PDB file of C-alpha atoms in Angstrom:
ATOM      1  CA  MET A   1      66.233  59.536  27.295  1.00  0.00           C
ATOM      2  CA  VAL A   2      68.554  57.696  29.668  1.00  0.00           C
ATOM      3  CA  ALA A   3      68.143  58.411  33.387  1.00  0.00           C
ATOM      4  CA  GLN A   4      71.083  60.315  34.875  1.00  0.00           C
ATOM      5  CA  SER A   5      70.511  58.722  38.282  1.00  0.00           C
ATOM      6  CA  GLU A   6      68.442  56.021  39.900  1.00  0.00           C
ATOM      7  CA  THR A   7      67.181  55.614  43.444  1.00  0.00           C
ATOM      8  CA  LEU A   8      67.487  52.257  45.155  1.00  0.00           C
ATOM      9  CA  THR A   9      65.141  51.601  48.083  1.00  0.00           C
ATOM     10  CA  LEU A  10      67.107  49.670  50.684  1.00  0.00           C
ATOM     11  CA  ASP A  11      65.718  46.366  51.907  1.00  0.00           C
ATOM     12  CA  PHE A  12      67.673  46.974  55.114  1.00  0.00           C
ATOM     13  CA  PRO A  13      67.578  50.702  56.004  1.00  0.00           C
ATOM     14  CA  MET A  14      70.544  51.965  58.007  1.00  0.00           C
ATOM     15  CA  GLN A  15      70.468  54.185  61.064  1.00  0.00           C
ATOM     16  CA  LEU A  16      73.195  56.769  60.569  1.00  0.00           C
ATOM     17  CA  ALA A  17      74.329  59.302  63.136  1.00  0.00           C
ATOM     18  CA  ASP A  18      72.088  62.011  61.716  1.00  0.00           C
ATOM     19  CA  ARG A  19      69.323  60.157  59.852  1.00  0.00           C
ATOM     20  CA  LEU A  20      67.710  56.911  58.796  1.00  0.00           C
ATOM     21  CA  LEU A  21      68.973  55.988  55.336  1.00  0.00           C
ATOM     22  CA  ALA A  22      66.142  54.141  53.568  1.00  0.00           C
ATOM     23  CA  SER A  23      67.185  54.797  49.971  1.00  0.00           C
ATOM     24  CA  VAL A  24      70.317  55.617  48.018  1.00  0.00           C
ATOM     25  CA  THR A  25      70.480  57.574  44.783  1.00  0.00           C
ATOM     26  CA  MET A  26      73.369  56.749  42.479  1.00  0.00           C
ATOM     27  CA  ARG A  27      74.188  58.993  39.545  1.00  0.00           C
ATOM     28  CA  ARG A  28      75.694  57.752  36.315  1.00  0.00           C
ATOM     29  CA  PRO A  29      79.511  57.809  36.431  1.00  0.00           C
ATOM     30  CA  THR A  30      81.467  60.113  34.163  1.00  0.00           C
ATOM     31  CA  MET A  31      84.942  59.507  32.837  1.00  0.00           C
ATOM     32  CA  LYS A  32      86.162  62.061  35.368  1.00  0.00           C
ATOM     33  CA  ASP A  33      84.711  59.891  38.161  1.00  0.00           C
ATOM     34  CA  LEU A  34      86.498  56.840  36.790  1.00  0.00           C
ATOM     35  CA  ARG A  35      89.814  58.701  36.730  1.00  0.00           C
ATOM     36  CA  GLN A  36      89.319  60.441  40.065  1.00  0.00           C
ATOM     37  CA  TYR A  37      88.190  57.284  41.909  1.00  0.00           C
ATOM     38  CA  PRO A  38      89.939  54.400  40.129  1.00  0.00           C
ATOM     39  CA  VAL A  39      89.092  50.779  40.877  1.00  0.00           C
ATOM     40  CA  ARG A  40      92.263  48.788  40.242  1.00  0.00           C
ATOM     41  CA  ASN A  41      90.748  45.296  39.985  1.00  0.00           C
ATOM     42  CA  ALA A  42      87.744  43.196  41.009  1.00  0.00           C
ATOM     43  CA  GLU A  43      89.095  42.915  44.558  1.00  0.00           C
ATOM     44  CA  ASP A  44      89.748  46.633  45.100  1.00  0.00           C
ATOM     45  CA  PHE A  45      86.933  47.233  47.583  1.00  0.00           C
ATOM     46  CA  ASP A  46      88.535  50.448  48.853  1.00  0.00           C
ATOM     47  CA  GLY A  47      88.549  51.906  45.350  1.00  0.00           C
ATOM     48  CA  GLU A  48      84.989  50.763  44.722  1.00  0.00           C
ATOM     49  CA  PHE A  49      83.798  52.230  48.045  1.00  0.00           C
ATOM     50  CA  ARG A  50      85.420  55.597  47.211  1.00  0.00           C
ATOM     51  CA  GLN A  51      83.856  55.618  43.747  1.00  0.00           C
ATOM     52  CA  PHE A  52      80.390  54.537  44.940  1.00  0.00           C
ATOM     53  CA  ALA A  53      80.504  57.045  47.814  1.00  0.00           C
ATOM     54  CA  ALA A  54      81.149  59.845  45.299  1.00  0.00           C
ATOM     55  CA  LEU A  55      78.401  58.610  42.961  1.00  0.00           C
ATOM     56  CA  CYS A  56      75.886  58.288  45.828  1.00  0.00           C
ATOM     57  CA  ASN A  57      76.895  61.416  47.774  1.00  0.00           C
ATOM     58  CA  LEU A  58      77.682  59.302  50.838  1.00  0.00           C
ATOM     59  CA  ARG A  59      80.724  58.772  53.035  1.00  0.00           C
ATOM     60  CA  VAL A  60      82.740  55.566  52.690  1.00  0.00           C
ATOM     61  CA  GLU A  61      81.878  54.712  56.307  1.00  0.00           C
ATOM     62  CA  GLU A  62      78.178  54.831  55.433  1.00  0.00           C
ATOM     63  CA  LEU A  63      78.655  52.391  52.560  1.00  0.00           C
ATOM     64  CA  GLU A  64      80.639  50.074  54.819  1.00  0.00           C
ATOM     65  CA  ALA A  65      77.653  49.907  57.160  1.00  0.00           C
ATOM     66  CA  MET A  66      75.287  48.910  54.334  1.00  0.00           C
ATOM     67  CA  ASP A  67      73.811  45.414  54.363  1.00  0.00           C
ATOM     68  CA  ALA A  68      75.622  43.146  51.894  1.00  0.00           C
ATOM     69  CA  ALA A  69      72.422  42.361  49.965  1.00  0.00           C
ATOM     70  CA  ASP A  70      71.667  46.055  49.458  1.00  0.00           C
ATOM     71  CA  TYR A  71      75.280  46.702  48.448  1.00  0.00           C
ATOM     72  CA  SER A  72      75.040  43.911  45.881  1.00  0.00           C
ATOM     73  CA  ARG A  73      71.978  45.629  44.384  1.00  0.00           C
ATOM     74  CA  LEU A  74      73.960  48.890  44.273  1.00  0.00           C
ATOM     75  CA  GLN A  75      76.748  47.084  42.381  1.00  0.00           C
ATOM     76  CA  SER A  76      74.164  45.770  39.895  1.00  0.00           C
ATOM     77  CA  LEU A  77      72.864  49.297  39.342  1.00  0.00           C
ATOM     78  CA  TYR A  78      76.416  50.501  38.693  1.00  0.00           C
ATOM     79  CA  LEU A  79      76.959  47.723  36.157  1.00  0.00           C
ATOM     80  CA  ARG A  80      73.743  48.702  34.345  1.00  0.00           C
ATOM     81  CA  PHE A  81      75.055  52.272  34.162  1.00  0.00           C
ATOM     82  CA  ARG A  82      78.394  51.043  32.755  1.00  0.00           C
ATOM     83  CA  THR A  83      76.936  48.636  30.163  1.00  0.00           C
ATOM     84  CA  PRO A  84      75.832  50.164  26.830  1.00  0.00           C
ATOM     85  CA  ALA A  85      72.131  49.716  26.019  1.00  0.00           C
ATOM     86  CA  GLU A  86      72.837  47.530  23.002  1.00  0.00           C
ATOM     87  CA  ARG A  87      74.873  45.138  25.164  1.00  0.00           C
ATOM     88  CA  ARG A  88      72.155  44.999  27.812  1.00  0.00           C
ATOM     89  CA  GLY A  89      69.552  44.048  25.210  1.00  0.00           C
ATOM     90  CA  ASP A  90      67.311  46.989  26.117  1.00  0.00           C
ATOM     91  CA  PRO A  91      64.046  47.188  24.176  1.00  0.00           C
ATOM     92  CA  GLY A  92      64.564  48.908  20.858  1.00  0.00           C
ATOM     93  CA  SER A  93      68.277  48.195  20.710  1.00  0.00           C
ATOM     94  CA  GLY A  94      67.824  45.091  18.542  1.00  0.00           C
ATOM     95  CA  ALA A  95      70.429  43.151  20.506  1.00  0.00           C
ATOM     96  CA  GLU A  96      70.379  40.179  22.795  1.00  0.00           C
ATOM     97  CA  PRO A  97      71.659  40.777  26.335  1.00  0.00           C
ATOM     98  CA  VAL A  98      75.239  39.801  27.073  1.00  0.00           C
ATOM     99  CA  PRO A  99      76.972  39.574  30.446  1.00  0.00           C
ATOM    100  CA  ALA A 100      78.274  42.857  31.803  1.00  0.00           C
ATOM    101  CA  ASP A 101      82.006  43.480  31.492  1.00  0.00           C
ATOM    102  CA  PRO A 102      82.796  46.097  34.160  1.00  0.00           C
ATOM    103  CA  VAL A 103      85.851  47.969  32.910  1.00  0.00           C
ATOM    104  CA  GLY A 104      86.607  49.428  36.332  1.00  0.00           C
ATOM    105  CA  ALA A 105      86.406  46.065  38.073  1.00  0.00           C
ATOM    106  CA  ALA A 106      88.699  44.083  35.798  1.00  0.00           C
TER     107      ALA A 106
END
């Protein structure tokens, strides 16, 4: 069974106003999420921040404070969620991995 969410332990925890954020849990996006929080192109950081904030149950301002290396790992997690198993080359799929083609970031 495919995980519906995944928790990413931050290499650079963030001190927020009300807590220390040491990990972020991102849930798999639904089509409703993609429609509700569209990302217009690969340079639409505002759209991506809104979408990731919704998927991680965070505020946009909290994502903006995240270290760039941790944010890059969050983007990689999102791309894994968006790439079908057979394209990722997951064990048992019988396919070789291919580069991710993020629909929302094109």
